[in-house]
PDB file of N, CA and C in Angstrom:
ATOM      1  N   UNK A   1      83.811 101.555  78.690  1.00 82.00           N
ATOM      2  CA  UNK A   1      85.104 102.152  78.485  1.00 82.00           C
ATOM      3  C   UNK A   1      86.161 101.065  78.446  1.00 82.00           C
ATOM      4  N   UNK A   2      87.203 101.652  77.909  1.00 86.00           N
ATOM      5  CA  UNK A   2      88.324 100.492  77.848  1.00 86.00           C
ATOM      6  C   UNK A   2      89.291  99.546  78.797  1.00 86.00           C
ATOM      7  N   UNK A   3      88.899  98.346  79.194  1.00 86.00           N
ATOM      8  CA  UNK A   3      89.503  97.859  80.252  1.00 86.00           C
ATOM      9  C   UNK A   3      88.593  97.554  81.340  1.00 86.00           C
ATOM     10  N   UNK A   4      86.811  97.908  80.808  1.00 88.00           N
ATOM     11  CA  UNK A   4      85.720  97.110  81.695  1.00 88.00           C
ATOM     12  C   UNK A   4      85.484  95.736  81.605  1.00 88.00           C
ATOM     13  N   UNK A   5      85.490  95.557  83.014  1.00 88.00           N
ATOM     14  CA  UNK A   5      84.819  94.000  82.177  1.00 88.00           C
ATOM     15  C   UNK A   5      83.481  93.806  82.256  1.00 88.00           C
ATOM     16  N   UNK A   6      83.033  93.134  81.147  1.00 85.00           N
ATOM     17  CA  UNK A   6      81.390  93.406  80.837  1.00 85.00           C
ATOM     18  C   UNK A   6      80.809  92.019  80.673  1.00 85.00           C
ATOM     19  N   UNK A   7      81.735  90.950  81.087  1.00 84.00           N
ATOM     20  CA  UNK A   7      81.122  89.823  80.471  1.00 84.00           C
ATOM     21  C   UNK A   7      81.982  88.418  81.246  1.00 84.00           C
ATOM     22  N   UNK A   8      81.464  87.212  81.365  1.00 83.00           N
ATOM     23  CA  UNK A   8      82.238  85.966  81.474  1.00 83.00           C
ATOM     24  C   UNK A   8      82.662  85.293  80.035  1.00 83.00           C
ATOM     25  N   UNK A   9      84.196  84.693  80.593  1.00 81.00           N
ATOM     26  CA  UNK A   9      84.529  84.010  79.392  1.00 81.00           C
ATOM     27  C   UNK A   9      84.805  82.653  79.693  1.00 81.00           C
ATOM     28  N   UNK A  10      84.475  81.909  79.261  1.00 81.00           N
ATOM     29  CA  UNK A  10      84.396  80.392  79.955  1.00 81.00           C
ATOM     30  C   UNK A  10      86.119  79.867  80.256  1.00 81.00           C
ATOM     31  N   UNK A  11      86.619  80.409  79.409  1.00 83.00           N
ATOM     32  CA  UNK A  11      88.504  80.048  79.468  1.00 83.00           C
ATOM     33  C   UNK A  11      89.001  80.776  80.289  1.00 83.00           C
ATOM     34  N   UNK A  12      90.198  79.788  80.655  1.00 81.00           N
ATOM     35  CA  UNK A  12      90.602  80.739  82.073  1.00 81.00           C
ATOM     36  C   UNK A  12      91.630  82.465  81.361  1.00 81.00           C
ATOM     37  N   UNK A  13      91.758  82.599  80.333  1.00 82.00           N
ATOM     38  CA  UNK A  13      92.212  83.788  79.951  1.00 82.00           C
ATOM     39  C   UNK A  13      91.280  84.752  79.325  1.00 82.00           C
ATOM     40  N   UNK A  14      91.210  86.207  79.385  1.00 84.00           N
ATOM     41  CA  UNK A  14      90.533  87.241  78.904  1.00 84.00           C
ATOM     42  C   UNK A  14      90.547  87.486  77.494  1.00 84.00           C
ATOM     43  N   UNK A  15      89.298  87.655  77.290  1.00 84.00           N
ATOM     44  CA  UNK A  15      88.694  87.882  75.627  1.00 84.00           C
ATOM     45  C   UNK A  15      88.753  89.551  75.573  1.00 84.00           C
ATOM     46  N   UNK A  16      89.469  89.887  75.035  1.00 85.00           N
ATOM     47  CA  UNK A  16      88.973  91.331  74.657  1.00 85.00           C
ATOM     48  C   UNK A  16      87.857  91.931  73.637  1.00 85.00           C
ATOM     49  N   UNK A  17      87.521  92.367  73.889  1.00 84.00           N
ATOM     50  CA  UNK A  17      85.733  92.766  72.971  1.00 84.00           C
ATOM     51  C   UNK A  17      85.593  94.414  72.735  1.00 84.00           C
ATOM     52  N   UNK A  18      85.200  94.872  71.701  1.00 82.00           N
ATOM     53  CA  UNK A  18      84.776  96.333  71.403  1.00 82.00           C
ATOM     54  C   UNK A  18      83.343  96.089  71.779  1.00 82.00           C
ATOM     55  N   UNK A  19      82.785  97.026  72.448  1.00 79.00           N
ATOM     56  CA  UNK A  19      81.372  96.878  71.977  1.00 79.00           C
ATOM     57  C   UNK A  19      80.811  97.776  71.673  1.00 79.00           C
ATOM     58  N   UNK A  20      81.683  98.571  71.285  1.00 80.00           N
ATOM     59  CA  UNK A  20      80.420  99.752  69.754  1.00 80.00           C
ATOM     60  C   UNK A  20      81.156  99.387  68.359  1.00 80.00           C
ATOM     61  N   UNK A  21      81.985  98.035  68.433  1.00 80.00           N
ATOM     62  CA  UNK A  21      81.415  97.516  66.913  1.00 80.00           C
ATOM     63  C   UNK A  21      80.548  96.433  67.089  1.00 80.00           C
ATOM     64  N   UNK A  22      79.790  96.544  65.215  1.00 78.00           N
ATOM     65  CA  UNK A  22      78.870  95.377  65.478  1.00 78.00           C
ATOM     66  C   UNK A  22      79.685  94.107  64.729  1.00 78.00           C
ATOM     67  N   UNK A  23      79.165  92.924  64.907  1.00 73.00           N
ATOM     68  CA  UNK A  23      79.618  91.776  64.101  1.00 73.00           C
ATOM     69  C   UNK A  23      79.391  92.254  62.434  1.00 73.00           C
ATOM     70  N   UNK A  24      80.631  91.596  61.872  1.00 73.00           N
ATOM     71  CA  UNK A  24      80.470  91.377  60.393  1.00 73.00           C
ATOM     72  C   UNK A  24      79.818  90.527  60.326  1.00 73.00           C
ATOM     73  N   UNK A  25      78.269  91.195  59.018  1.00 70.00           N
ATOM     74  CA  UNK A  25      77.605  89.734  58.368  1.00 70.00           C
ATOM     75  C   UNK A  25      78.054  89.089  57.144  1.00 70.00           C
ATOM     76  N   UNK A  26      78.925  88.513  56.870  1.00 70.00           N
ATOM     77  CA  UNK A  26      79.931  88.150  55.543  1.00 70.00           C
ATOM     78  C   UNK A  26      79.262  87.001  55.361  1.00 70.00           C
ATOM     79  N   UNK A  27      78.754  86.383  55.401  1.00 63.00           N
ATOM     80  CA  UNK A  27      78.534  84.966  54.811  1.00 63.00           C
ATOM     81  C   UNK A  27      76.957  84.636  55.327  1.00 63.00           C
ATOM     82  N   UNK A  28      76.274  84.744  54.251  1.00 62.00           N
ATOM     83  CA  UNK A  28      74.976  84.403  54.142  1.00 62.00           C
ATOM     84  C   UNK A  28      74.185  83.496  54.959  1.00 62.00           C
ATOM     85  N   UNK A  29      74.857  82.434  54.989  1.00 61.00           N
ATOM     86  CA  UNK A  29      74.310  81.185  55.409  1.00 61.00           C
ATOM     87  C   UNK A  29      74.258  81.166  56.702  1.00 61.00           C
ATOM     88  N   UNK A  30      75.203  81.457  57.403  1.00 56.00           N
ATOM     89  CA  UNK A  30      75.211  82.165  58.970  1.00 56.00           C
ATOM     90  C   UNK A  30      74.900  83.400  59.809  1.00 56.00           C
ATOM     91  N   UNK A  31      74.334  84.301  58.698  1.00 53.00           N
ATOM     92  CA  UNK A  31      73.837  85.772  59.193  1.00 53.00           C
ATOM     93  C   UNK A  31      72.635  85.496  60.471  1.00 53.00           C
ATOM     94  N   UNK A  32      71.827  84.540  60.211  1.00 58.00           N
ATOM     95  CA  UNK A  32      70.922  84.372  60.528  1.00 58.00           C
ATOM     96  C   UNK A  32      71.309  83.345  62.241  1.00 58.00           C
ATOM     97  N   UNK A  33      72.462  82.691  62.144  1.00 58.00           N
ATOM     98  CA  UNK A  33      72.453  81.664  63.568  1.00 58.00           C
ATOM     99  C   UNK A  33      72.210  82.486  64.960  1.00 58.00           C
ATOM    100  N   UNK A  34      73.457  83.585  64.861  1.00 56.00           N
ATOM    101  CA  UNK A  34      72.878  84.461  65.876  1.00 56.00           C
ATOM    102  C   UNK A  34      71.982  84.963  66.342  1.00 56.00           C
ATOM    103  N   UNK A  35      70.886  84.995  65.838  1.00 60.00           N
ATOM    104  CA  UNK A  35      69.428  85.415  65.648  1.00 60.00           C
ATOM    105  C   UNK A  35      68.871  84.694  67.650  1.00 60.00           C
ATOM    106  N   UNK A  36      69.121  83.343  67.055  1.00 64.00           N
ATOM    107  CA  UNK A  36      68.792  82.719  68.193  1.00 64.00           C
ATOM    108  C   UNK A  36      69.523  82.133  69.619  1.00 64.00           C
ATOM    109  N   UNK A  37      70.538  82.726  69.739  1.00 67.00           N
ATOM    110  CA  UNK A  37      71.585  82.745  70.482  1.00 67.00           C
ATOM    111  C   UNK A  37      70.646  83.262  71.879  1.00 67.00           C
ATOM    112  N   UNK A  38      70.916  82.888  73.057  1.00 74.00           N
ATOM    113  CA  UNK A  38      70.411  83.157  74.155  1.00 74.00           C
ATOM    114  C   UNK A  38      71.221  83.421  74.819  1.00 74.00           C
ATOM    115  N   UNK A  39      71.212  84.741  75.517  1.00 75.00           N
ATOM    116  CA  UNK A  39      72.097  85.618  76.788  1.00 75.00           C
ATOM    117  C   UNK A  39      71.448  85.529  77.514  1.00 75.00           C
ATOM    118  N   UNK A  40      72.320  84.998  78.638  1.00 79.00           N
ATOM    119  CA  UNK A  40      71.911  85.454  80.227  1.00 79.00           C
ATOM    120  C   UNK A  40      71.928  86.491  80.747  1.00 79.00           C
ATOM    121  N   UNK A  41      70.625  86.643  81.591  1.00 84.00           N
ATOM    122  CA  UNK A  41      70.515  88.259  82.182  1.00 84.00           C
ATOM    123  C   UNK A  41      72.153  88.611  83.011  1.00 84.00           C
ATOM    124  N   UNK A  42      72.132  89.748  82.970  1.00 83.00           N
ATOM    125  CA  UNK A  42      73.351  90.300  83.745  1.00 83.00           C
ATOM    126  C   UNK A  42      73.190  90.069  85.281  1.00 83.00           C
ATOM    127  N   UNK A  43      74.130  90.046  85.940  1.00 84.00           N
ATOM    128  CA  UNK A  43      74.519  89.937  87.345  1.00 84.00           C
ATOM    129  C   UNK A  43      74.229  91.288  88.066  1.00 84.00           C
ATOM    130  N   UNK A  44      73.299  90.936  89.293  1.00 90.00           N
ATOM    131  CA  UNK A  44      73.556  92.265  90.128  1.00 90.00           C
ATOM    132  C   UNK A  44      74.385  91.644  91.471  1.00 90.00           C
ATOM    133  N   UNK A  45      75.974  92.332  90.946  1.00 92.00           N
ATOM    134  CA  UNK A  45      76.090  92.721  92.804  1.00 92.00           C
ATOM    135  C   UNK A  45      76.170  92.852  93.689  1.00 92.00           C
ATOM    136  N   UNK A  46      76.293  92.596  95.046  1.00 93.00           N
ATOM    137  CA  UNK A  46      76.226  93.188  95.708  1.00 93.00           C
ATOM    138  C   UNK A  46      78.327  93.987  96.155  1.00 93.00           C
ATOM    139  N   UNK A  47      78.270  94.684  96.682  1.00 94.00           N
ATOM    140  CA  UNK A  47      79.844  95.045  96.931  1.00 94.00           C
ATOM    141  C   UNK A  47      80.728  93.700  97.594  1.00 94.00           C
ATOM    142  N   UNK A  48      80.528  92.861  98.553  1.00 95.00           N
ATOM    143  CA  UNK A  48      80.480  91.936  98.989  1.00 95.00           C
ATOM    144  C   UNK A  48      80.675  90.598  98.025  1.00 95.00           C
ATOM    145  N   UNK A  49      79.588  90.129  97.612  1.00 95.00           N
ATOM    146  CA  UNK A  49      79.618  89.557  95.762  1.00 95.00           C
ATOM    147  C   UNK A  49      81.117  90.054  94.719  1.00 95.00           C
ATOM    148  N   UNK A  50      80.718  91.499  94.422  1.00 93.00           N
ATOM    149  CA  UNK A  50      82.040  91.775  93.290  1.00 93.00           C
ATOM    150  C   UNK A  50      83.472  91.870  94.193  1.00 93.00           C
ATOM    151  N   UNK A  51      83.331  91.453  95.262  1.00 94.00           N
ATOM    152  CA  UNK A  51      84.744  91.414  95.770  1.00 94.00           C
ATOM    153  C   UNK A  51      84.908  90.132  95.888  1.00 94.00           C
ATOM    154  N   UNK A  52      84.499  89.257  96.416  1.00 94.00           N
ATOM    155  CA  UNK A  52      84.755  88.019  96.067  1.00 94.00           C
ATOM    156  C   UNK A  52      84.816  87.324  94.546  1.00 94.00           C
ATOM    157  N   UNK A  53      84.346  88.007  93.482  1.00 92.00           N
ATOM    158  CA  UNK A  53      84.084  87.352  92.232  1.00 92.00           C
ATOM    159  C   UNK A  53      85.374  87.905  91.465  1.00 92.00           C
ATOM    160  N   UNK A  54      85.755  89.411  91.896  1.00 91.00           N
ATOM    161  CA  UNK A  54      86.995  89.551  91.130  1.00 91.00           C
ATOM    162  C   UNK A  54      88.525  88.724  90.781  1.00 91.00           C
ATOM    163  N   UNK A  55      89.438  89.407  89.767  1.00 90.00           N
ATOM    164  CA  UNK A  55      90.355  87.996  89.774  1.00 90.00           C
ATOM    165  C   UNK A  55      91.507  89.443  89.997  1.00 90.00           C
ATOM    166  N   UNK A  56      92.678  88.964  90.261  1.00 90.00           N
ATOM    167  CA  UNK A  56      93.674  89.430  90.586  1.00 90.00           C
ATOM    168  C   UNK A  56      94.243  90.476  89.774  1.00 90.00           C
ATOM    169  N   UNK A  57      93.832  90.732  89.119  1.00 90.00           N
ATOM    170  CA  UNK A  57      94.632  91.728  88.085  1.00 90.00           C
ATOM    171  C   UNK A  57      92.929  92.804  88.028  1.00 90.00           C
ATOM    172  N   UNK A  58      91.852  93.352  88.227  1.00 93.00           N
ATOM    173  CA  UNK A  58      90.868  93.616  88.577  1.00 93.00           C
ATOM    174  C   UNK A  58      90.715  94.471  89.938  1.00 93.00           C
ATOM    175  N   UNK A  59      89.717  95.509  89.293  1.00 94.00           N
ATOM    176  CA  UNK A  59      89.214  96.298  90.318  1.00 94.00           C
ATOM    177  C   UNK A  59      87.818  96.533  90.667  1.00 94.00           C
ATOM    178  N   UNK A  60      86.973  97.093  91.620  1.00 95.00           N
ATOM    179  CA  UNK A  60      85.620  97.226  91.609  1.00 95.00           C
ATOM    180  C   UNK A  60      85.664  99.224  92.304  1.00 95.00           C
ATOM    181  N   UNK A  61      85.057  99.517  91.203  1.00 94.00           N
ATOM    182  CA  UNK A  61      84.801 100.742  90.917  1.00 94.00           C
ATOM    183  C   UNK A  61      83.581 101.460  91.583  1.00 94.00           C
ATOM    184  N   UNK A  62      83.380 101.316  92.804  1.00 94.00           N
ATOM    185  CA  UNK A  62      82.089 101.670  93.669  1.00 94.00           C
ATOM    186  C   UNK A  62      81.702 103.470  93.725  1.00 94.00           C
ATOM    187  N   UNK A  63      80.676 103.280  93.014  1.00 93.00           N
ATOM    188  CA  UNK A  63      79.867 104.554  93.022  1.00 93.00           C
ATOM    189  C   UNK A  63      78.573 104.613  93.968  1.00 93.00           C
ATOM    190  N   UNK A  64      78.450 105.837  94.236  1.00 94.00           N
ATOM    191  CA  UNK A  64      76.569 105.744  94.779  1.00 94.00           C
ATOM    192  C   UNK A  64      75.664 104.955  94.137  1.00 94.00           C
ATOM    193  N   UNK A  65      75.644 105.328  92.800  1.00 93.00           N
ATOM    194  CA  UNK A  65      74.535 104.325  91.589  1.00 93.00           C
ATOM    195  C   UNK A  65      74.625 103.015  91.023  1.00 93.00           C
ATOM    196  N   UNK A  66      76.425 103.172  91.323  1.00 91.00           N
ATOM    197  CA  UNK A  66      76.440 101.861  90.753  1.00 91.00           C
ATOM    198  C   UNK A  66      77.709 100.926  91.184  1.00 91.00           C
ATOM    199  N   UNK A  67      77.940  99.824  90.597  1.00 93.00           N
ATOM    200  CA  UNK A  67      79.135  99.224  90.985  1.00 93.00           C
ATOM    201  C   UNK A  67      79.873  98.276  89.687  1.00 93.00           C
ATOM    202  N   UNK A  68      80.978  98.781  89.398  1.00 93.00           N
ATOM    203  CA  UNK A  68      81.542  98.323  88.224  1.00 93.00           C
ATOM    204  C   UNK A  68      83.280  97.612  88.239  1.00 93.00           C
ATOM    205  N   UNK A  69      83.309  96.589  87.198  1.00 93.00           N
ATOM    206  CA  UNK A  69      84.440  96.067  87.671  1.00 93.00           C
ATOM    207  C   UNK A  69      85.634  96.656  86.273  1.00 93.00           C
ATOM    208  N   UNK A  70      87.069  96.254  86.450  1.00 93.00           N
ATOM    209  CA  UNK A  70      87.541  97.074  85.472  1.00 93.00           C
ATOM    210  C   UNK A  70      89.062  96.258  85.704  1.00 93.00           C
ATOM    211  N   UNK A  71      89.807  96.379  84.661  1.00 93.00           N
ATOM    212  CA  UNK A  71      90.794  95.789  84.855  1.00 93.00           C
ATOM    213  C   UNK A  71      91.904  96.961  85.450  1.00 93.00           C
ATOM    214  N   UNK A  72      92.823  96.481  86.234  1.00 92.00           N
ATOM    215  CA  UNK A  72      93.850  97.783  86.930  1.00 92.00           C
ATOM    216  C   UNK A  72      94.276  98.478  85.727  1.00 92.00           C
ATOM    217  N   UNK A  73      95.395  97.461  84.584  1.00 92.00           N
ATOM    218  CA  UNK A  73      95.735  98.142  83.745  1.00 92.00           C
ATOM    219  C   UNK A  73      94.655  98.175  82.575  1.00 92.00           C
ATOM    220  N   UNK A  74      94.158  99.567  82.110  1.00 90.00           N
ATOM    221  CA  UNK A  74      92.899  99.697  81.430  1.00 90.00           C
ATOM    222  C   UNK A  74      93.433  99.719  79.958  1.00 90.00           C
ATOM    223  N   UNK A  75      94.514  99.634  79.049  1.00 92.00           N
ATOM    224  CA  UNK A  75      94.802  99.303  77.966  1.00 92.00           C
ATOM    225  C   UNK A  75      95.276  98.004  77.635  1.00 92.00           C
ATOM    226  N   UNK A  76      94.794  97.671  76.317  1.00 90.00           N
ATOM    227  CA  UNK A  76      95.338  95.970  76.266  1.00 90.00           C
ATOM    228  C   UNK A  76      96.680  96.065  76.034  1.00 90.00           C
ATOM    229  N   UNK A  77      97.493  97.093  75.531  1.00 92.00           N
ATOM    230  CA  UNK A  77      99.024  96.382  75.242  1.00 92.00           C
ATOM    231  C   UNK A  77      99.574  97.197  76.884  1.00 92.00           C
ATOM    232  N   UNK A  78      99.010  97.601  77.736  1.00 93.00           N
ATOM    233  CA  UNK A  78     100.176  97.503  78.850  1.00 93.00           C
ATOM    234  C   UNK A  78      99.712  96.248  79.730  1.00 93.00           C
ATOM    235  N   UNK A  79      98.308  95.473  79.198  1.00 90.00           N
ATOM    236  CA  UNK A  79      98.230  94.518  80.316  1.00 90.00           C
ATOM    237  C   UNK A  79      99.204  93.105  79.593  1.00 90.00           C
ATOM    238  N   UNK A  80      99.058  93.307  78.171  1.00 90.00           N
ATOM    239  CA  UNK A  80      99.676  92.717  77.431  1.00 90.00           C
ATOM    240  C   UNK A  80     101.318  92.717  77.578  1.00 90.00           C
ATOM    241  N   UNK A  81     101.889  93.648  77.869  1.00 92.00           N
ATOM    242  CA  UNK A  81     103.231  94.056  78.508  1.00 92.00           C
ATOM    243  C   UNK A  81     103.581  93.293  79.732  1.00 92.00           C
ATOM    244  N   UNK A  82     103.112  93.838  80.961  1.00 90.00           N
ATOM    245  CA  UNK A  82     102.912  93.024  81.788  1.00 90.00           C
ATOM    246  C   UNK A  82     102.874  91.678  82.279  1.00 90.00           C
ATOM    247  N   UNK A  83     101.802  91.398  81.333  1.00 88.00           N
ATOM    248  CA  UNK A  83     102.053  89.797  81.214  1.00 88.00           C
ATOM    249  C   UNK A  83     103.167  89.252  80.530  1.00 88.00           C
ATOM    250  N   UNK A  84     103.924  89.783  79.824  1.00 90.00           N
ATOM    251  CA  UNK A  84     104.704  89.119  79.172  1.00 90.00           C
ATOM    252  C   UNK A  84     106.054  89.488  80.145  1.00 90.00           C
ATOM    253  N   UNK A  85     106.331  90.853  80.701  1.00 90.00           N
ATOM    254  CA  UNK A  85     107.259  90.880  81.845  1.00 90.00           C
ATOM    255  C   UNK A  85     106.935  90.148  82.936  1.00 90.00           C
ATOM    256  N   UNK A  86     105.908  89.321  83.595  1.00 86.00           N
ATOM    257  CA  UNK A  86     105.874  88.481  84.314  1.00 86.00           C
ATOM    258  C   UNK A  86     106.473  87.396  84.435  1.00 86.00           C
ATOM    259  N   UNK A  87     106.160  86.586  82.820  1.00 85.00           N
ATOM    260  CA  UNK A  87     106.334  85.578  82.482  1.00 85.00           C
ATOM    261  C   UNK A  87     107.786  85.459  82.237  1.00 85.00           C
ATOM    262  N   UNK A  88     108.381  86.502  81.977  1.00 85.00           N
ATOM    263  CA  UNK A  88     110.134  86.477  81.781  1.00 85.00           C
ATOM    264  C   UNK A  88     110.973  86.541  83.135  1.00 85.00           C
ATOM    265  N   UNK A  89     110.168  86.876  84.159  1.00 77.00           N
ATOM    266  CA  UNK A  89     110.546  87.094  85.319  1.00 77.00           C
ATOM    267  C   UNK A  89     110.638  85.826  85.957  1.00 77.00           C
ATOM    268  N   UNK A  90     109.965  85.109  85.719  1.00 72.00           N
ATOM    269  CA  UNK A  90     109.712  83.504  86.065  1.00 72.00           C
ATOM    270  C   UNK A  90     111.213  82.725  85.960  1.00 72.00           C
ATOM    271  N   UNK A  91     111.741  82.132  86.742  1.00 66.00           N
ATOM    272  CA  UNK A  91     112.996  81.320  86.487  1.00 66.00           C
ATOM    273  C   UNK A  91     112.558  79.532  86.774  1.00 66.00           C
ATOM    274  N   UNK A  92     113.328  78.753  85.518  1.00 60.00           N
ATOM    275  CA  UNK A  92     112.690  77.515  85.532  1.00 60.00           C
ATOM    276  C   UNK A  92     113.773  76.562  86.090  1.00 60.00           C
TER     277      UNK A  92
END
């Protein structure tokens, strides 16, 4: 759902991602690189773990079955808002 986070991004700012689209294959020559791309298994866990791993703007969503992390504000243009009323708030 919108505003999970499902993934690490090596930069210290957030990638936003759909993931029920798939990649465009537009160009021949590269359809194929991804092929061999290697993902790391996913992270389990523990409640303990996702509280320490979260970042400040982030929540952990604890169910019986499961445990999920999510950003507070779950649309990109109010986190996008936000950030930008932060940053104006700032005096230099």
């Amino acid at each position: 759902y919108e505003g999970q986070v499902v993934g690490e991004n090596t930069r210290a700012d957030d990638m936003v991602v759909n993931l029920t689209k798939t990649k465009k294959l537009t160009n021949m020559r590269s359809a194929g690189a991804d092929d061999k791309a290697r993902i790391a298994p996913a992270r389990k866990f523990s409640l303990e773990e996702a509280l320490e791993y979260i970042q400040e703007d982030e929540y952990v969503e604890a169910t019986p079955s499961s445990l999920r992390l999510r950003k507070t504000l779950l649309k990109e243009h109010e986190r996008k808002r936000a950030k930008n009323a932060a940053l104006s708030d700032v005096k230099f």
